[in-house]
Backbone as CSV, one residue per row, in Angstrom:
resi,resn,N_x,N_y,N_z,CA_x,CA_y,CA_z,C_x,C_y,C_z
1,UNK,79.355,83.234,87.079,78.842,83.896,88.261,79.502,83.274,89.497
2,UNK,80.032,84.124,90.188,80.653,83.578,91.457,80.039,82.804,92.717
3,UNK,80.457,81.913,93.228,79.217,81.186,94.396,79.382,81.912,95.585
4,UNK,78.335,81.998,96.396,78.368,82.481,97.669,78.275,81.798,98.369
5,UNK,79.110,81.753,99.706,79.046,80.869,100.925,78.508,81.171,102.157
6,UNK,78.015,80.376,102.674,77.622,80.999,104.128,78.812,81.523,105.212
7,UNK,78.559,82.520,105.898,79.850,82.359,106.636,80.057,80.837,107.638
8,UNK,81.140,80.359,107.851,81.564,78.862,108.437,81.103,78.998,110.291
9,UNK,79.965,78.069,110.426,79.567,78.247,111.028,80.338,77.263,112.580
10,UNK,80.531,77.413,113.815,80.816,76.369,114.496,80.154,76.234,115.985
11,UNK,80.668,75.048,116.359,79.563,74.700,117.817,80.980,75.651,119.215
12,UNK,81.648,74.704,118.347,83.452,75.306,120.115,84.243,76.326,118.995
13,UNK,84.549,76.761,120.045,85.923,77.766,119.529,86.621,78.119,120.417
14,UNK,88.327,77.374,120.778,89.192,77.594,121.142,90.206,78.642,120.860
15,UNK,89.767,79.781,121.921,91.326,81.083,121.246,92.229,81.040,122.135
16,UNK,93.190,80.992,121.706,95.037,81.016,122.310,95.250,82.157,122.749
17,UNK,94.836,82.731,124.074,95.806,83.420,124.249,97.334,83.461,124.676
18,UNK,98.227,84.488,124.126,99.648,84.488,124.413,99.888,85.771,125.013
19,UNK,98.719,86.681,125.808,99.375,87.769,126.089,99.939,88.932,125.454
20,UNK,100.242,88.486,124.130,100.333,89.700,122.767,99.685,90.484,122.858
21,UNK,99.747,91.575,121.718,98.653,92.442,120.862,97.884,91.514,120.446
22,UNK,97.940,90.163,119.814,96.912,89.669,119.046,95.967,89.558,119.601
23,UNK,95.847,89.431,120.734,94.830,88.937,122.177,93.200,89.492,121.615
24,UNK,93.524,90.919,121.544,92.575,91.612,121.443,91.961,90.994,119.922
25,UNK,92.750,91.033,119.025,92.121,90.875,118.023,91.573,89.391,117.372
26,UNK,92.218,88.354,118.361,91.582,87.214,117.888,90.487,86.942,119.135
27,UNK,90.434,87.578,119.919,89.313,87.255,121.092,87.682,87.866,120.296
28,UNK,88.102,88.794,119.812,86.879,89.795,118.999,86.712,88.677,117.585
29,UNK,87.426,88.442,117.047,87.256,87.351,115.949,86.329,86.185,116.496
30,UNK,86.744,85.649,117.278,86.066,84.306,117.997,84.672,84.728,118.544
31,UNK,84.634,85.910,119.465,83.374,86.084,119.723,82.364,87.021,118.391
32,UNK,82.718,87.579,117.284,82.228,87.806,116.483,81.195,86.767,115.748
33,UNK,82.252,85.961,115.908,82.135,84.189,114.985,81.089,84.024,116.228
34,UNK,81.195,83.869,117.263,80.412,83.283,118.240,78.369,84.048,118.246
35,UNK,78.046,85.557,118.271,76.987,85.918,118.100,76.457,85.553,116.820
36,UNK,77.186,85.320,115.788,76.923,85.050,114.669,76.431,83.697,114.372
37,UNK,76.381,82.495,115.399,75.994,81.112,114.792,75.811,80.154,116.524
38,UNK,75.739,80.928,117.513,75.894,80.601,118.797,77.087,79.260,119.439
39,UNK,77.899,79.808,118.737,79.334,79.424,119.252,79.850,79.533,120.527
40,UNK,80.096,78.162,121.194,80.929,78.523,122.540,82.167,78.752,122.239
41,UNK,82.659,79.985,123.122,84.171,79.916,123.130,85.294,80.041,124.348
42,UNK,85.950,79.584,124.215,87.057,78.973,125.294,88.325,79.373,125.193
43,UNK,88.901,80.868,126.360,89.882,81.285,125.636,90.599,80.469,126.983
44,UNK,91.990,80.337,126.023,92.722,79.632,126.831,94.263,80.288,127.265
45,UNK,94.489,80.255,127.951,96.255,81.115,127.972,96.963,80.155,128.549
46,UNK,98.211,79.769,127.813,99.175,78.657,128.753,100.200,79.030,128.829
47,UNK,100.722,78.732,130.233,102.087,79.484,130.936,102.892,78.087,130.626
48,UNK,104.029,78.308,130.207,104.870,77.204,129.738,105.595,77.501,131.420
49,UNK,106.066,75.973,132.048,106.825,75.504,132.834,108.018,75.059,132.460
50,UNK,109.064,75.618,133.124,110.458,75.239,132.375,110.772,73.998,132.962
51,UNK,111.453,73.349,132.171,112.131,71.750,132.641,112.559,71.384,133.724
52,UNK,113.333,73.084,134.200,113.872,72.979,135.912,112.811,72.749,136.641
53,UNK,111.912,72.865,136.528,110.580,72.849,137.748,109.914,71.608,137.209
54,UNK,109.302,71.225,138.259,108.164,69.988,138.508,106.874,70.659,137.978
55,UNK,106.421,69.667,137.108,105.342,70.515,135.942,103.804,70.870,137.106
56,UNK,103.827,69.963,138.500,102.946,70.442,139.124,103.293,71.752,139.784
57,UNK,104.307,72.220,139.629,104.296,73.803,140.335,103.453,74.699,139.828
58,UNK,102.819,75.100,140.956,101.952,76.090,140.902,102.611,77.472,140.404
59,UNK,102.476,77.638,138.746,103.212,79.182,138.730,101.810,79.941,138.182
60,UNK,101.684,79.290,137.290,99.714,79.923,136.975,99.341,80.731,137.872
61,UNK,98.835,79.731,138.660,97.813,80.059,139.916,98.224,81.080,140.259
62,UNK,99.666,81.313,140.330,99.808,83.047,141.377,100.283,83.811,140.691
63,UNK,100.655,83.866,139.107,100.739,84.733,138.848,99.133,85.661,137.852
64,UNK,99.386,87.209,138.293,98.549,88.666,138.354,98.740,88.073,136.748
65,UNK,100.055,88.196,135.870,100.046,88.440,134.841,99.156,87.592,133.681
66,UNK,99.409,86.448,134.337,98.399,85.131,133.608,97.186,85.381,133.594
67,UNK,96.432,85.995,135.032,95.136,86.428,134.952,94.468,87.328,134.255
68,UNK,95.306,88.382,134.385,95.613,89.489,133.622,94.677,89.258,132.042
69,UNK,95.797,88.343,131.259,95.535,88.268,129.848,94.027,87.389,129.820
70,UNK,93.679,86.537,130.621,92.488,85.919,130.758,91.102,86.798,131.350
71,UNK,91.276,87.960,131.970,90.611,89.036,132.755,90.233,90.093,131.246
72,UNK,91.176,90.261,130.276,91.124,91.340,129.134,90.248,90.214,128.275
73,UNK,90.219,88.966,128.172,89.399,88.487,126.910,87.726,88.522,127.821
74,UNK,87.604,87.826,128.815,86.527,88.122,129.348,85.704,89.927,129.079
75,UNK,86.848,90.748,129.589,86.632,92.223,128.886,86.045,92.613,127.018
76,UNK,86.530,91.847,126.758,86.336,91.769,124.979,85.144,91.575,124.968
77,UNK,84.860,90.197,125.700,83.492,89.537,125.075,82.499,89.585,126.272
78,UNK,82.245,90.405,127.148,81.544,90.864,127.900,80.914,92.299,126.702
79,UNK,82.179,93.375,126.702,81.545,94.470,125.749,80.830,93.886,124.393
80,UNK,80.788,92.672,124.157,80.690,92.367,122.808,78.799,91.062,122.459
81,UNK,78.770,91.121,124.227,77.734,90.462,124.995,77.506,88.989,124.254
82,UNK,79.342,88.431,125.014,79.877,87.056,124.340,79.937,86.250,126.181
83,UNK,79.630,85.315,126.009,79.885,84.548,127.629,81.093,83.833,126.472
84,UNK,82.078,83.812,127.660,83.462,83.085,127.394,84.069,82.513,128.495
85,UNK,84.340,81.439,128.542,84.890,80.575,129.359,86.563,80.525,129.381
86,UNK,87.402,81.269,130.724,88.279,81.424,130.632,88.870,79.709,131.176
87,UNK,90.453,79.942,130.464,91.155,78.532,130.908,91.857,79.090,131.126
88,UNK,93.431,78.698,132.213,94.630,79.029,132.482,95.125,77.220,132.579
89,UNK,96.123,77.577,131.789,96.851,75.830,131.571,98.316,76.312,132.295
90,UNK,99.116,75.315,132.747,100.251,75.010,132.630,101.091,73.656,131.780
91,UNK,102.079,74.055,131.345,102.545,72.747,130.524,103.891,73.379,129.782
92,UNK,104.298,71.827,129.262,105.981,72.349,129.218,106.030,72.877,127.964
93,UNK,104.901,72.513,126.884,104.980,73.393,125.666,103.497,73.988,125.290
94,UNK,103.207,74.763,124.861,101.968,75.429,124.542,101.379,74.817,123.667
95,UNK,101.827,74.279,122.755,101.693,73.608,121.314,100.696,72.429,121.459
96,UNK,101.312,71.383,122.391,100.483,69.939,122.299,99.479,70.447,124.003
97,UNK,99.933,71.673,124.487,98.813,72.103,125.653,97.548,72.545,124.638
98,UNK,97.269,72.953,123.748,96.593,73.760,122.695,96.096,72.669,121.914
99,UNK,96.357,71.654,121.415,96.130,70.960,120.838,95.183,70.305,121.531
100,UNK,95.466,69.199,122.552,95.292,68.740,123.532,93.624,69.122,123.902
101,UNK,93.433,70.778,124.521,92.428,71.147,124.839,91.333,71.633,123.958
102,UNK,92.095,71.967,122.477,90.770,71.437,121.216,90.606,70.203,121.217
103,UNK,91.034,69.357,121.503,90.845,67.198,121.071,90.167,67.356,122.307
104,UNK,89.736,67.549,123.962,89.222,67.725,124.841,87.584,68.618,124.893
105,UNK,87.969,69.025,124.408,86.890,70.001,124.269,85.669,70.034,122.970
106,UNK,86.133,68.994,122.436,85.678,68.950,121.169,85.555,70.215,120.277
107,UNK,86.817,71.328,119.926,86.416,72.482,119.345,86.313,72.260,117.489
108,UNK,85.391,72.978,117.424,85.446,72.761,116.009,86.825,73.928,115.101
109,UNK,87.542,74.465,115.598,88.069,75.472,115.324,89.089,76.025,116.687
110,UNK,90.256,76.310,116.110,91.188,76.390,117.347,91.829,77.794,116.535
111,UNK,91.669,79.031,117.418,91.564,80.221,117.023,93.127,80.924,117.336
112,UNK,94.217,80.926,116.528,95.972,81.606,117.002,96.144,82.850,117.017
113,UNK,96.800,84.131,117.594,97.439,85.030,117.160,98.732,84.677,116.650
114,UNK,99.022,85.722,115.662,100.863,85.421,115.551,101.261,86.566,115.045
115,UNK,101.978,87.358,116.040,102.942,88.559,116.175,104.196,88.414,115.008
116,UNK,103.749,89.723,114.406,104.904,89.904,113.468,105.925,90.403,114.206
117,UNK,106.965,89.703,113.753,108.415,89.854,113.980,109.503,88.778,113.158
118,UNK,110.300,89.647,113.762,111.674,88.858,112.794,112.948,88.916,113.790
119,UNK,113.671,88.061,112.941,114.574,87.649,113.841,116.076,88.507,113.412
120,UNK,117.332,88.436,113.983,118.266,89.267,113.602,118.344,88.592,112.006
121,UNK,118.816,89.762,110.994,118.841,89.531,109.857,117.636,89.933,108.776
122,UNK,116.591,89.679,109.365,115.134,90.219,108.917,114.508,89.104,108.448
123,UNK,114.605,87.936,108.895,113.731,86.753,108.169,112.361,86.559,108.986
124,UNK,111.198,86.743,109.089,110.116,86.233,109.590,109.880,85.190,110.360
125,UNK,109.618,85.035,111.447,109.307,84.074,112.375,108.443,83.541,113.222
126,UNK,107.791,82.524,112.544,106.824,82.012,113.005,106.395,81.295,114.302
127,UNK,108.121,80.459,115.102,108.161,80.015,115.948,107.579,78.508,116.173
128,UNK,107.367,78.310,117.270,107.496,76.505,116.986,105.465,76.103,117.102
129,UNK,104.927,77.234,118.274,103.822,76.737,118.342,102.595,76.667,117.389
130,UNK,102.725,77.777,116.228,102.130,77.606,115.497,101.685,76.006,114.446
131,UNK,103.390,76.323,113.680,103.420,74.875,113.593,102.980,73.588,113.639
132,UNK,102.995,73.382,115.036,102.654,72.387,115.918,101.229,72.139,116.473
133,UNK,100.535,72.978,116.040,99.314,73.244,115.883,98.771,72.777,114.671
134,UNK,99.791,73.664,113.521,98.471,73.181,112.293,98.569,71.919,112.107
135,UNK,100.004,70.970,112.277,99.915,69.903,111.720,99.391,68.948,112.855
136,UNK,98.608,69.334,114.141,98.371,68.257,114.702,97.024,68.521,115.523
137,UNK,96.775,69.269,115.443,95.061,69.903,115.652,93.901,69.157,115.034
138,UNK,93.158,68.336,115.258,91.783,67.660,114.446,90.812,68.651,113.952
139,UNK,90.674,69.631,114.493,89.819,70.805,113.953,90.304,71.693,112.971
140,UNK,89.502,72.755,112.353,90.163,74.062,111.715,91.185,74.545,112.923
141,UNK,92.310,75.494,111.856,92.992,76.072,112.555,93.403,77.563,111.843
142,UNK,93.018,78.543,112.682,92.723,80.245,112.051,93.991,80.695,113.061
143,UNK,94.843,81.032,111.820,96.096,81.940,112.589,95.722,83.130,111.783
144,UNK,95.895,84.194,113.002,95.509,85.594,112.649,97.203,86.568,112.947
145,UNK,97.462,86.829,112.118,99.139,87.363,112.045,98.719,89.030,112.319
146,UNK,99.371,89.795,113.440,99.070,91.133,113.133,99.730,91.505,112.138
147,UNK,99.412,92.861,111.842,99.698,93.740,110.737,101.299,94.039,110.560
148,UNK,101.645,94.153,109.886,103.117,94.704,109.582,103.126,96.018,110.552
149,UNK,104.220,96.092,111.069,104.378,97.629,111.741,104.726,98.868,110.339
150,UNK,103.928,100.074,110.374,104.000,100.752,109.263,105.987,100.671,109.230
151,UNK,106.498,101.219,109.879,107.820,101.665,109.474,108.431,99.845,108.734
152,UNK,107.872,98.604,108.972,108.504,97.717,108.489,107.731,97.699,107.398
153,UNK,106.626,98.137,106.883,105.785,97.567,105.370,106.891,99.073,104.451
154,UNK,106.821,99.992,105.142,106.874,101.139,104.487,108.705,100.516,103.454
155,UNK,109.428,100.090,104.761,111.050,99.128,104.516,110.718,98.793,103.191
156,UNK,109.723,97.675,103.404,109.530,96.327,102.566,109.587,96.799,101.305
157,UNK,108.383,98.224,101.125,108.259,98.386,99.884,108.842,99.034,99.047
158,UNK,109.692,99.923,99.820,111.255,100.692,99.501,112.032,99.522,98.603
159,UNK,112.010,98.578,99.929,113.877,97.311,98.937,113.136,96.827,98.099
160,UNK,111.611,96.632,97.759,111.107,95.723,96.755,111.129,96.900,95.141
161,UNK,111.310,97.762,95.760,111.288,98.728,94.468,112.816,99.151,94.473
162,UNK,113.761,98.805,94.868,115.437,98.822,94.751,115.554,100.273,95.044
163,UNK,114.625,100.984,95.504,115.183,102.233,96.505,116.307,102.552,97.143
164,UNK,116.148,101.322,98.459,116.700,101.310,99.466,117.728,99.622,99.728
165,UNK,118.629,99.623,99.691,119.413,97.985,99.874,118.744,97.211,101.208
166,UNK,118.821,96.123,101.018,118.544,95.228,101.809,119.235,95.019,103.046
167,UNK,118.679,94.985,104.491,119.591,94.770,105.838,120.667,93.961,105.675
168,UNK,121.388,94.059,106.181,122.351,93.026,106.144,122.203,92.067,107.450
């Protein structure tokens, strides 16, 4: 007979935003998780500062677009009657900014999107921040990958059945 678990319950929950499609769908994850066990959650969006600039420059602060993605999760979990605490970070990598503010925050759970795509050639790419996350995060860490785009699953399952040859 199979065991049943409770669903995993937590106190913090840190979600990443990156401005993606995933936005939507890991903000609704977190606050789902959140009515469900009275979870705080803390979405966070970090604008990476390039090396040329002095990491105190104010680029956050004025940019519409940063707010933007922090203005749509508040939207999520308002319709979803979630209080969420927006963050806007700056920092030179997202990775140990993300990290950083789960070890700060004490989150029990640090919540990722990760956009399917690939790189020339067709290999999958995960990129650096994920990564850098799982192996250095003290909490859980939930990467939520969107969906294959139909015309790329539809590819996949063509060359896996020798239909169609492989990209070059």
């Amino acid at each position: 007979m199979p065991e049943t678990h409770d669903a995993p319950s937590f106190r913090r929950a840190v979600v990443a935003l990156n401005g993606g499609l995933s936005d939507a769908r890991i903000t609704r994850l977190a606050c789902e998780l959140a009515r469900a066990g009275r979870t705080e959650v803390v979405a966070v969006h970090v604008v990476e500062v390039d090396w040329s600039l002095p990491l105190d420059a104010d680029i956050a602060g004025g940019s519409d677009e940063a707010q933007q993605v922090l203005d749509f999760a508040e939207e999520i979990a308002e319709e979803l009657k979630v209080r969420i605490e927006p963050v806007l970070l700056q920092a030179r990598d997202a990775g140990p900014a993300l990290v950083d503010e789960a070890v700060e925050r004490d989150a029990d759970v640090l919540v990722l999107g990760l956009p399917y795509r690939k790189k020339f050639g067709g290999e999958f790419v995960i990129g650096r921040t994920i990564p850098y996350v799982l192996k250095n995060a003290p909490c859980a860490v939930w990467v939520v990958r969107e969906p294959i785009p139909r015309s790329e699953e539809h590819t996949s399952e063509l060359q896996s059945r020798g239909l169609i040859s492989h990209a070059v």
